[in-house]
mmCIF file of C-alpha atoms and ligand atoms in Angstrom:
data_model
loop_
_atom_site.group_PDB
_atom_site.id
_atom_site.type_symbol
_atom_site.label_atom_id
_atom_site.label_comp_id
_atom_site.label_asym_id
_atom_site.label_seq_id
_atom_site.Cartn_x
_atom_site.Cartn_y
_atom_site.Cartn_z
ATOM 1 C CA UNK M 10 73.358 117.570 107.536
ATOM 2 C CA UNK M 11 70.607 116.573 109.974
ATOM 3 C CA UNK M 12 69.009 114.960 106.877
ATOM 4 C CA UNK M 13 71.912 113.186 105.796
ATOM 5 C CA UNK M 14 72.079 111.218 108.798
ATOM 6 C CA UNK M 15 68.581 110.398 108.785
ATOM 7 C CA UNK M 16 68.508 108.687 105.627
ATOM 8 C CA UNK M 17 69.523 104.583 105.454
ATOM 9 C CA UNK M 18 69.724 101.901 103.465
ATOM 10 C CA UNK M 19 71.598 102.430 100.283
ATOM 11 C CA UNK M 20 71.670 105.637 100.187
ATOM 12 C CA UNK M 21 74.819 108.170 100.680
ATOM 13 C CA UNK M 22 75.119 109.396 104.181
ATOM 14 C CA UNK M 23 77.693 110.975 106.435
ATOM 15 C CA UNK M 24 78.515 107.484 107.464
ATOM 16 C CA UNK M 25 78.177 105.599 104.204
ATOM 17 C CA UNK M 26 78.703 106.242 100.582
ATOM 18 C CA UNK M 27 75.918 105.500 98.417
ATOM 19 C CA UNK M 28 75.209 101.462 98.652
ATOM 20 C CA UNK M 29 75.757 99.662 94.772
ATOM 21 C CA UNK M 30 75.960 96.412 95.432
ATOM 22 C CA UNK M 31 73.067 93.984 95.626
ATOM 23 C CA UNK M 32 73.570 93.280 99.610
ATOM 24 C CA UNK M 33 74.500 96.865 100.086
ATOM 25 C CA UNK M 34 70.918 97.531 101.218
ATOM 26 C CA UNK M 35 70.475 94.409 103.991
ATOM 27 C CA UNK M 36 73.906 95.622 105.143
ATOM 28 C CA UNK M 37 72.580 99.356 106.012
ATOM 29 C CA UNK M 38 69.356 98.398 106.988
ATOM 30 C CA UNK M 39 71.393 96.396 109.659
ATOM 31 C CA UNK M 40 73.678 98.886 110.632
ATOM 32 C CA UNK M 41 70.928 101.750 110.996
ATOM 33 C CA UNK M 42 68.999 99.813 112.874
ATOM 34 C CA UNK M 43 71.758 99.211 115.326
ATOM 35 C CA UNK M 44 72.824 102.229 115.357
ATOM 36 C CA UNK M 45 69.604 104.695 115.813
ATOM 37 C CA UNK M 46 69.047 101.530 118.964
ATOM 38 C CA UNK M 47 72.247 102.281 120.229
ATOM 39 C CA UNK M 48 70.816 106.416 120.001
ATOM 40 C CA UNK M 49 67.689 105.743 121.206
ATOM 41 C CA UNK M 50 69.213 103.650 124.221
ATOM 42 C CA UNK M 51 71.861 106.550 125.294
ATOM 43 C CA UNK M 52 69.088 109.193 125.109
ATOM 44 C CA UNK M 53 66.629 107.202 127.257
ATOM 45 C CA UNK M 54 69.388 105.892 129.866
ATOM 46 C CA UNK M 55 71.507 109.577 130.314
ATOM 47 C CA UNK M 56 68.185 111.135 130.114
ATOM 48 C CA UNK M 57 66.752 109.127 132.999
ATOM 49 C CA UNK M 58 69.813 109.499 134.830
ATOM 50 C CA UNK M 59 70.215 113.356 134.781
ATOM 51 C CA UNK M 60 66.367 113.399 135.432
ATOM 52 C CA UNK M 61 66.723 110.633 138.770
ATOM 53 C CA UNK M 62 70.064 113.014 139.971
ATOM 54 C CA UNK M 63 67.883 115.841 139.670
ATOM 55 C CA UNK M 64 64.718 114.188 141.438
ATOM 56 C CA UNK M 65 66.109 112.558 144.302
ATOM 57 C CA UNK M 66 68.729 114.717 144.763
ATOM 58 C CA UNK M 67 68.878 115.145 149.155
ATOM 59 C CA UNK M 68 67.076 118.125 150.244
ATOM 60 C CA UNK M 69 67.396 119.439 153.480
ATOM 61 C CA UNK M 70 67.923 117.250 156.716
ATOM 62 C CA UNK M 71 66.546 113.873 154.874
ATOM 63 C CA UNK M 72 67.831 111.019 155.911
ATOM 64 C CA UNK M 73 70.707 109.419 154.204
ATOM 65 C CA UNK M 74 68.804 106.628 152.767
ATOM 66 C CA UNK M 75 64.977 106.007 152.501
ATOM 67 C CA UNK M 76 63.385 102.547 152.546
ATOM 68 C CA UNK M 77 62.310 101.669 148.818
ATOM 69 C CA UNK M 78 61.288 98.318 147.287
ATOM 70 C CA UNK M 79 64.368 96.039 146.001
ATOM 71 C CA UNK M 80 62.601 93.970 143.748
ATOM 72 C CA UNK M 81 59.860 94.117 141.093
ATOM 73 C CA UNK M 82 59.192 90.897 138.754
ATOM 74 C CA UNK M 83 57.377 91.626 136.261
ATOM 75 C CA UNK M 84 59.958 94.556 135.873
ATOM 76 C CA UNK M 85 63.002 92.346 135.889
ATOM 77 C CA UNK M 86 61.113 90.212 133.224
ATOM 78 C CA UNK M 87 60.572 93.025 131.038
ATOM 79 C CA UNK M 88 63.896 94.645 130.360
ATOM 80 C CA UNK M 89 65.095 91.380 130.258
ATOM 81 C CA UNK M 90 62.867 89.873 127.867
ATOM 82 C CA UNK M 91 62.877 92.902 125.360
ATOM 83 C CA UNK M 92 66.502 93.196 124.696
ATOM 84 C CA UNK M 93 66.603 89.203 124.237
ATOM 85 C CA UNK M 94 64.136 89.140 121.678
ATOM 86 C CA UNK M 95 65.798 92.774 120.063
ATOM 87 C CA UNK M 96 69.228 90.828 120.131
ATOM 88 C CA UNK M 97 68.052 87.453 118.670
ATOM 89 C CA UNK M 98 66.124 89.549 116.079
ATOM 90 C CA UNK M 99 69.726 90.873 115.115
ATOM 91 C CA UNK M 100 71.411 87.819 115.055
ATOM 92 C CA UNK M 101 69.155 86.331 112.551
ATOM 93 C CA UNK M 102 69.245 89.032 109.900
ATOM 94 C CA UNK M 103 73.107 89.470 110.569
ATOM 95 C CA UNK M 104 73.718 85.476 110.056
ATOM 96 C CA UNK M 105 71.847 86.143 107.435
ATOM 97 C CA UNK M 106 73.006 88.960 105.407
ATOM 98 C CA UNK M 107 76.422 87.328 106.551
ATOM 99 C CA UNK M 108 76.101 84.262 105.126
ATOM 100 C CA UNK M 109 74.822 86.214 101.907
ATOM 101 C CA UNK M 110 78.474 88.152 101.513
ATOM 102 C CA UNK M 111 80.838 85.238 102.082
ATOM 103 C CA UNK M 112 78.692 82.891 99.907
ATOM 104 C CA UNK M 113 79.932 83.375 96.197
ATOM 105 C CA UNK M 114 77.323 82.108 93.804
ATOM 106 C CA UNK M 115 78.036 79.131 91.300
ATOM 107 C CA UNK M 116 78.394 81.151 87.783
ATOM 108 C CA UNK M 117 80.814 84.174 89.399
ATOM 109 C CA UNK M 118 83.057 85.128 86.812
ATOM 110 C CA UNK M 119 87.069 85.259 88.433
ATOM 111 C CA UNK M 120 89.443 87.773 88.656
ATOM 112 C CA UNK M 121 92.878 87.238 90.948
ATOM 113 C CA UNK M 122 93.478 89.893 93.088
ATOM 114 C CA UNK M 123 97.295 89.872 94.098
ATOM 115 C CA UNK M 124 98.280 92.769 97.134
ATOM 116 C CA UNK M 125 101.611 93.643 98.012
ATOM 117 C CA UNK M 126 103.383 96.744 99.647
ATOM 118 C CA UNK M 127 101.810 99.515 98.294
ATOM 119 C CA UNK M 128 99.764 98.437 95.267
ATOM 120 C CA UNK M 129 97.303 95.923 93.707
ATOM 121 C CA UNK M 130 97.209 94.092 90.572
ATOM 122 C CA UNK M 131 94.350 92.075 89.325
ATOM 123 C CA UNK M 132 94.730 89.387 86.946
ATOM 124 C CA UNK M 133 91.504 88.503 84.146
ATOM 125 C CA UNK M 134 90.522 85.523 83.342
ATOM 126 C CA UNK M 135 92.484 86.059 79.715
ATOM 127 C CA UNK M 136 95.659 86.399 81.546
ATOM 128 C CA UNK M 137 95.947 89.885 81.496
ATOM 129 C CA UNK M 138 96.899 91.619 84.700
ATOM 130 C CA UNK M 139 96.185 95.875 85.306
ATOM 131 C CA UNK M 140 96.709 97.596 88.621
ATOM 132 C CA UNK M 141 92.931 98.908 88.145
ATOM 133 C CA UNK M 142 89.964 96.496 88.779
ATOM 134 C CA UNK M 143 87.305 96.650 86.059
ATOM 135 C CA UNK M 144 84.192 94.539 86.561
ATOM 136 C CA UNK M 145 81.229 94.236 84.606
ATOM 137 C CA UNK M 146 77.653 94.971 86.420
ATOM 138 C CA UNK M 147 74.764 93.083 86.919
ATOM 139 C CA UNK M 148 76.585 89.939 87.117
ATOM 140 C CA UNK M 149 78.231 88.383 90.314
ATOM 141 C CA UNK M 150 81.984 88.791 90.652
ATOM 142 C CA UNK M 151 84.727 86.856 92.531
ATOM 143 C CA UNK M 152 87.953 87.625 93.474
ATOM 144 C CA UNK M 153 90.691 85.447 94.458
ATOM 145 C CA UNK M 154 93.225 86.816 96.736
ATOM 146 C CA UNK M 155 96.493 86.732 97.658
ATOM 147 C CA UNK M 156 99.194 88.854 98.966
ATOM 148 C CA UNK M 157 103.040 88.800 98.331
ATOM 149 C CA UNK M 158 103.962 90.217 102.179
ATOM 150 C CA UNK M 159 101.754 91.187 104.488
ATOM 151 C CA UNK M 160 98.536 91.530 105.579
ATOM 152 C CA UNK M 161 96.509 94.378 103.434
ATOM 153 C CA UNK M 162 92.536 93.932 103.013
ATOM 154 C CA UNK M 163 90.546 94.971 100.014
ATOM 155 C CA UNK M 164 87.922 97.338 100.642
ATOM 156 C CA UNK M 165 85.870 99.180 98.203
ATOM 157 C CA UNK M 166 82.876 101.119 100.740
ATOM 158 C CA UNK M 167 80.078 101.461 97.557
ATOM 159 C CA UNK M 168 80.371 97.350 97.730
ATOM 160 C CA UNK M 169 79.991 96.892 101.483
ATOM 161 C CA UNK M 170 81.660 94.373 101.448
ATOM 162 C CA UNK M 171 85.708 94.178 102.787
ATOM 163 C CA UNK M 172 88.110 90.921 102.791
ATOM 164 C CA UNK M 173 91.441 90.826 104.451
ATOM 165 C CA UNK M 174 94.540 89.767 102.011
ATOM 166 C CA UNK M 175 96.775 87.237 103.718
ATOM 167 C CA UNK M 176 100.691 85.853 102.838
ATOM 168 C CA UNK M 177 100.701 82.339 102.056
ATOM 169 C CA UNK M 178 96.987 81.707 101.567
ATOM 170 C CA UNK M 179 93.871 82.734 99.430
ATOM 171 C CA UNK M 180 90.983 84.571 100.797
ATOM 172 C CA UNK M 181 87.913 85.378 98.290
ATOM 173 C CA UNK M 182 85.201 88.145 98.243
ATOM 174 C CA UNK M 183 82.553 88.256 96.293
ATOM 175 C CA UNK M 184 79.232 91.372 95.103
ATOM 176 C CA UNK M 185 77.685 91.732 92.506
ATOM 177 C CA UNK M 186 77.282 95.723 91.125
ATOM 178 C CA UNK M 187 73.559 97.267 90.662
ATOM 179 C CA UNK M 188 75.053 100.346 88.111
ATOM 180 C CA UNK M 189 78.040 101.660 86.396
ATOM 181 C CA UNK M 190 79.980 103.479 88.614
ATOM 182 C CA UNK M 191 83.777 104.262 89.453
ATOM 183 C CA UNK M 192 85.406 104.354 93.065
ATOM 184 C CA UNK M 193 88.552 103.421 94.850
ATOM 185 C CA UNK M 194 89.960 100.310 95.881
ATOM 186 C CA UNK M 195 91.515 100.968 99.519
ATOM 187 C CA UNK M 196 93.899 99.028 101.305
ATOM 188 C CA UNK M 197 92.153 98.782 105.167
ATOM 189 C CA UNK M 198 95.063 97.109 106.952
ATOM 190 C CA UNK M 199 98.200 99.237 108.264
ATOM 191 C CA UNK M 200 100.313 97.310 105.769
ATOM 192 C CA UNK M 201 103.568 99.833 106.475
ATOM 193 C CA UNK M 202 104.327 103.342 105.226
ATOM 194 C CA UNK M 203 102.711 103.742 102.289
ATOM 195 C CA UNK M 204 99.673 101.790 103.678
ATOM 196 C CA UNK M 205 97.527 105.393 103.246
ATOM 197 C CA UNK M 206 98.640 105.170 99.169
ATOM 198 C CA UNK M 207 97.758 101.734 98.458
ATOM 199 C CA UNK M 208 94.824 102.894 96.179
ATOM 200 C CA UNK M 209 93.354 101.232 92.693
ATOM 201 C CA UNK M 210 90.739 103.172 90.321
ATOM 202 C CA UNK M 211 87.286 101.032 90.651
ATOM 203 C CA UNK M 212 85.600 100.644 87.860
ATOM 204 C CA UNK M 213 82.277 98.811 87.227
ATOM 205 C CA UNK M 214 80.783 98.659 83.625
ATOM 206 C CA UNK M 215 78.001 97.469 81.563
ATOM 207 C CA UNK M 216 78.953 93.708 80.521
ATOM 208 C CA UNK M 217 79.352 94.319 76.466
ATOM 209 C CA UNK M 218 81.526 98.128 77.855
ATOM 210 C CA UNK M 219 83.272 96.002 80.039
ATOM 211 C CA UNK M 220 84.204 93.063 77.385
ATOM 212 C CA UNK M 221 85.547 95.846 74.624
ATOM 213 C CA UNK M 222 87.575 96.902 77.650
ATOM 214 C CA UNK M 223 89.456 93.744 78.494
ATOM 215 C CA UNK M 224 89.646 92.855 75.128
ATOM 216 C CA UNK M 225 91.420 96.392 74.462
ATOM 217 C CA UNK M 226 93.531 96.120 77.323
ATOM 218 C CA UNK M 227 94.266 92.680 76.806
ATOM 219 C CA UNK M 228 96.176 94.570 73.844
ATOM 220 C CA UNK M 229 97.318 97.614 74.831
ATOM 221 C CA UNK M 230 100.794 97.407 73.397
ATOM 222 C CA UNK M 231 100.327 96.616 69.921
ATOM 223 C CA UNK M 232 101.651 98.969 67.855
ATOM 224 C CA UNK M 233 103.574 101.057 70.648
ATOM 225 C CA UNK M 234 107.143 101.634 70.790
ATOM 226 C CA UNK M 235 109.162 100.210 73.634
ATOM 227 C CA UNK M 236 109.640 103.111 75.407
ATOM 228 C CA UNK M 237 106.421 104.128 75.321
ATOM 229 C CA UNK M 238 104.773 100.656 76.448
ATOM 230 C CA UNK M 239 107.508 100.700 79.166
ATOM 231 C CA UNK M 240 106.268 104.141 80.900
ATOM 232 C CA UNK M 241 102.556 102.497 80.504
ATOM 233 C CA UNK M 242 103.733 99.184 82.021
ATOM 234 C CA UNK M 243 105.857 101.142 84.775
ATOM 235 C CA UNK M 244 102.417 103.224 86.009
ATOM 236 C CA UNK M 245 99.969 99.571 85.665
ATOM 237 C CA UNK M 246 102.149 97.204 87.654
ATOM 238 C CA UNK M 247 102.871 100.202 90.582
ATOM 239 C CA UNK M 248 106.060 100.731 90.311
ATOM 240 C CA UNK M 249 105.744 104.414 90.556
ATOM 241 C CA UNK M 250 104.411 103.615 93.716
ATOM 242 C CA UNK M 251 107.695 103.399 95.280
ATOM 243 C CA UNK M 252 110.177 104.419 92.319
ATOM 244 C CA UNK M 253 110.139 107.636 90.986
ATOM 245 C CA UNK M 254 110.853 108.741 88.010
ATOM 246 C CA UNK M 255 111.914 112.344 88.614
ATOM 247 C CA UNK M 256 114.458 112.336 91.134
ATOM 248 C CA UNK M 257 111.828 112.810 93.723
ATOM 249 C CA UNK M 258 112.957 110.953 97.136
ATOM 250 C CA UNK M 259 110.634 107.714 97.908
ATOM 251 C CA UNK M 260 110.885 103.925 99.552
ATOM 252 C CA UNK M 261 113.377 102.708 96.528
ATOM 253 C CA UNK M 262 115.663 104.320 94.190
ATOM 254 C CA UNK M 263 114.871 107.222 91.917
ATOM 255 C CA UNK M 264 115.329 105.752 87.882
ATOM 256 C CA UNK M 265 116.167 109.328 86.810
ATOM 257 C CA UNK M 266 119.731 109.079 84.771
ATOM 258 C CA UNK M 267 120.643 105.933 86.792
ATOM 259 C CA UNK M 268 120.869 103.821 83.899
ATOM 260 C CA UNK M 269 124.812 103.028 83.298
ATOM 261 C CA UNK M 270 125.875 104.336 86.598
ATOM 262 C CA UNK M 271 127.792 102.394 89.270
ATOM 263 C CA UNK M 272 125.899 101.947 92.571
ATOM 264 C CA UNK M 273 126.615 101.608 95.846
ATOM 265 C CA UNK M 274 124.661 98.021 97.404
ATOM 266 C CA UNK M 275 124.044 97.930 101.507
ATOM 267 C CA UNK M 276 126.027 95.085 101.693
ATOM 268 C CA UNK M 277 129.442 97.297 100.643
ATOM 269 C CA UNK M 278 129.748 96.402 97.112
ATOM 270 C CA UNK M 279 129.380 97.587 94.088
ATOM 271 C CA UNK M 280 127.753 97.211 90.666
ATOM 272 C CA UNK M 281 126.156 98.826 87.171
ATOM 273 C CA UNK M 282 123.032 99.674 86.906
ATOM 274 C CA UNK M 283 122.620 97.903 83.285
ATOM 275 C CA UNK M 284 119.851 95.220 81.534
ATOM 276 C CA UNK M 285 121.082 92.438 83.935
ATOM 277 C CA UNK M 286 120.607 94.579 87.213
ATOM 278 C CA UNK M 287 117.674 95.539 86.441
ATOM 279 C CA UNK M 288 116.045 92.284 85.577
ATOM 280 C CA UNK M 289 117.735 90.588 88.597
ATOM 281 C CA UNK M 290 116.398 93.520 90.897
ATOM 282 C CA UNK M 291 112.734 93.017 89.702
ATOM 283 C CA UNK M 292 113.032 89.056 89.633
ATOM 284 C CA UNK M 293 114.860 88.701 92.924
ATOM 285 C CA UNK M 294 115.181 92.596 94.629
ATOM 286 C CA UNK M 295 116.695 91.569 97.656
ATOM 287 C CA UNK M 296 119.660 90.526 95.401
ATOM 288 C CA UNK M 297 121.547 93.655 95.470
ATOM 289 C CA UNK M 298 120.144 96.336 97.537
ATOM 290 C CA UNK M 299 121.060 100.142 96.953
ATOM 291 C CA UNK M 300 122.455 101.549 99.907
ATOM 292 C CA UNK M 301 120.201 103.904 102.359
ATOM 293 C CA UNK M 302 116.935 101.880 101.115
ATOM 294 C CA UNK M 303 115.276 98.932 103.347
ATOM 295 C CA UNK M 304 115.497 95.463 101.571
ATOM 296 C CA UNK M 305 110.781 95.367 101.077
ATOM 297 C CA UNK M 306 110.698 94.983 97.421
ATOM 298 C CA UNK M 307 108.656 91.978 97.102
ATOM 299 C CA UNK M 308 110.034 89.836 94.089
ATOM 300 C CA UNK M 309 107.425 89.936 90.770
ATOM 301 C CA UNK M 310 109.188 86.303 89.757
ATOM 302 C CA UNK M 311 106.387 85.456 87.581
ATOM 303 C CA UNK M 312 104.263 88.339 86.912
ATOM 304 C CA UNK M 313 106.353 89.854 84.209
ATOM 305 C CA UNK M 314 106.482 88.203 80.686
ATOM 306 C CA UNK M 315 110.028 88.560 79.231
ATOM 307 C CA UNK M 316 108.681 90.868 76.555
ATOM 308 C CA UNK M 317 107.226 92.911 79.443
ATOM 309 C CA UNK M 318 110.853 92.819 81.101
ATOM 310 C CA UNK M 319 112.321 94.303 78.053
ATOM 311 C CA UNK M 320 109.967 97.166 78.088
ATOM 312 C CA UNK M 321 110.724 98.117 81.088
ATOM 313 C CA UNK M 322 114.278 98.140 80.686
ATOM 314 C CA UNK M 323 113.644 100.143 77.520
ATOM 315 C CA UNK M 324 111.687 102.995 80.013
ATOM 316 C CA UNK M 325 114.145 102.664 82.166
ATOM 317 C CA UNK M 326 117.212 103.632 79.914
ATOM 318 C CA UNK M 327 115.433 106.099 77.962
ATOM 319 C CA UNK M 328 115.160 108.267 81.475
ATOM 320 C CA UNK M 329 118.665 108.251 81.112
ATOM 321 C CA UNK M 330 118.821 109.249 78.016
ATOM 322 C CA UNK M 331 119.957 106.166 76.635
HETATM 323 CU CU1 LIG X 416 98.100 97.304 102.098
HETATM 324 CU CU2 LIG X 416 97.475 98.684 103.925
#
């Protein structure tokens, strides 16, 4: 334990996971620095004041006060002059290191990053969007970001590097990974209730792993049955997130045997669950909302091919048996 907090830059601590991202090490070496000052300055100053209370505590019938000296220059200059030249010293490296982590290079290769309440996608350069971010290593990597509602911010701690994700404008980050690894994505911005869930698997791999990857996703439904692509489609874009598929109670409607039924809408009608509601719900969910449930489905106008509609639909019946 007493070990693990000794150790810096780059390597796992209690504070830090282990550093894999080529500024991951300037970043620690930064923040251990300030840190083990900010140590060595409570030490020094609570130790020199229990000491002085101690000291010059008043013993017997001493005076209230005694005459001391009230001013000492070359004092004054000194604990002046060091923490100047301690905080200029961090400034530099930190304008540094900063400039370093917002600068994307030239040759990054792109991948959109879209947030919304509680999931991420991430859309490839090929046009092929998973909820899981796969990047390949050794090469710098930039992500484009937007968000469909609120404020969420991507942060992935093995990067050291976090981004907030803002409604109605793009933000970028930018690393580049030093090994093959996996992690999480995390959502760092109280985004709402779910906030805590808004998670995406990580995954960084060697370029020529990480090309047979996309090129494999890019395909994954060849050859499936509807159904089947449907529940694979249903888990990628998050909708499980917030829809279950078992009954179980969450922020929308359950899709267990719901297919066919009439429902209930918060505005006091009434309608079939069939092809057409479902497609309008996805396109345009604050359309007709089921009553009991808030109206926060953000729409996915846009993000769903019509073949990739259909699916769905197809998963979604077949959990009614239909
Ligand atoms: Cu998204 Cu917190």
């Amino acid at each position: 334990m007493i070990a693990n907090l000794l150790l810096a830059a780059g390597n796992a601590t209690f504070w830090l996971p282990e550093g894999k991202s080529t500024f991951a090490g300037e970043v620690d070496s930064l923040f251990y620095f300030i840190f083990w000052l900010c140590v060595f300055f409570f030490a020094l100053i609570l130790g020199m004041a229990v000491w002085f209370l101690l000291k010059y505590r008043r013993k017997g019938d001493e005076p209230v006060s005694l005459p001391s000296k009230h001013h000492d220059t070359t004092l004054e200059l000194v604990w002046s002059g060091i923490p100047l030249l301690i905080s200029l010293g961090i400034f530099v490296v930190g304008f540094r290191t900063y400039m370093d982590v917002v600068t994307p290079p030239e040759n990054s290769f792109e991948i959109q990053a879209n947030a919304q309440k509680w999931s991420w996608s991430f859309t490839y350069p090929n046009g092929y969007i998973d909820s899981e971010l796969h990047v390949p290593v050794g090469r710098p990597v930039k992500l484009t970001m937007s968000s469909q509602d609120v404020l969420h911010s991507f942060f992935v701690p093995e990067l050291r590097t976090k981004q907030d994700v803002i409604p109605g404008r793009y933000s970028r980050v930018w690393f580049n990974v030093t090994e093959p690894f996996e992690a999480t994505v995390f959502c760092a911005e109280y985004c709402g209730t779910n906030h805590s869930l808004m998670q995406s698997p990580f995954i960084a791999h060697p370029q020529e792993e990480f090309d047979a990857w996309l090129q494999k996703a890019s395909r994954w439904w060849e050859g499936m049955d509807p159904v089947e692509a449907g529940a694979l489609l249903y888990q990628k874009r998050g909708c499980v997130q917030c829809h279950s598929v078992d009954g179980g109670g969450g922020i929308g409607p359950t899709f267990l045997g719901g297919f066919g039924n009439r429902r209930q809408f918060a505005d006091g009608g009434t309608g079939v669950m069939d092809e057409n509601y479902i497609r309008e719900s996805i396109l345009n969910p604050r359309a007709k909302v089921v009553a009991g449930f808030d109206p926060v489905m953000p729409t996915f106008q846009g993000r769903f091919k019509e073949e990739e509609l259909s699916v769905i639909i197809a998963y979604l019946k077949s959990l009614s048996g239909k």
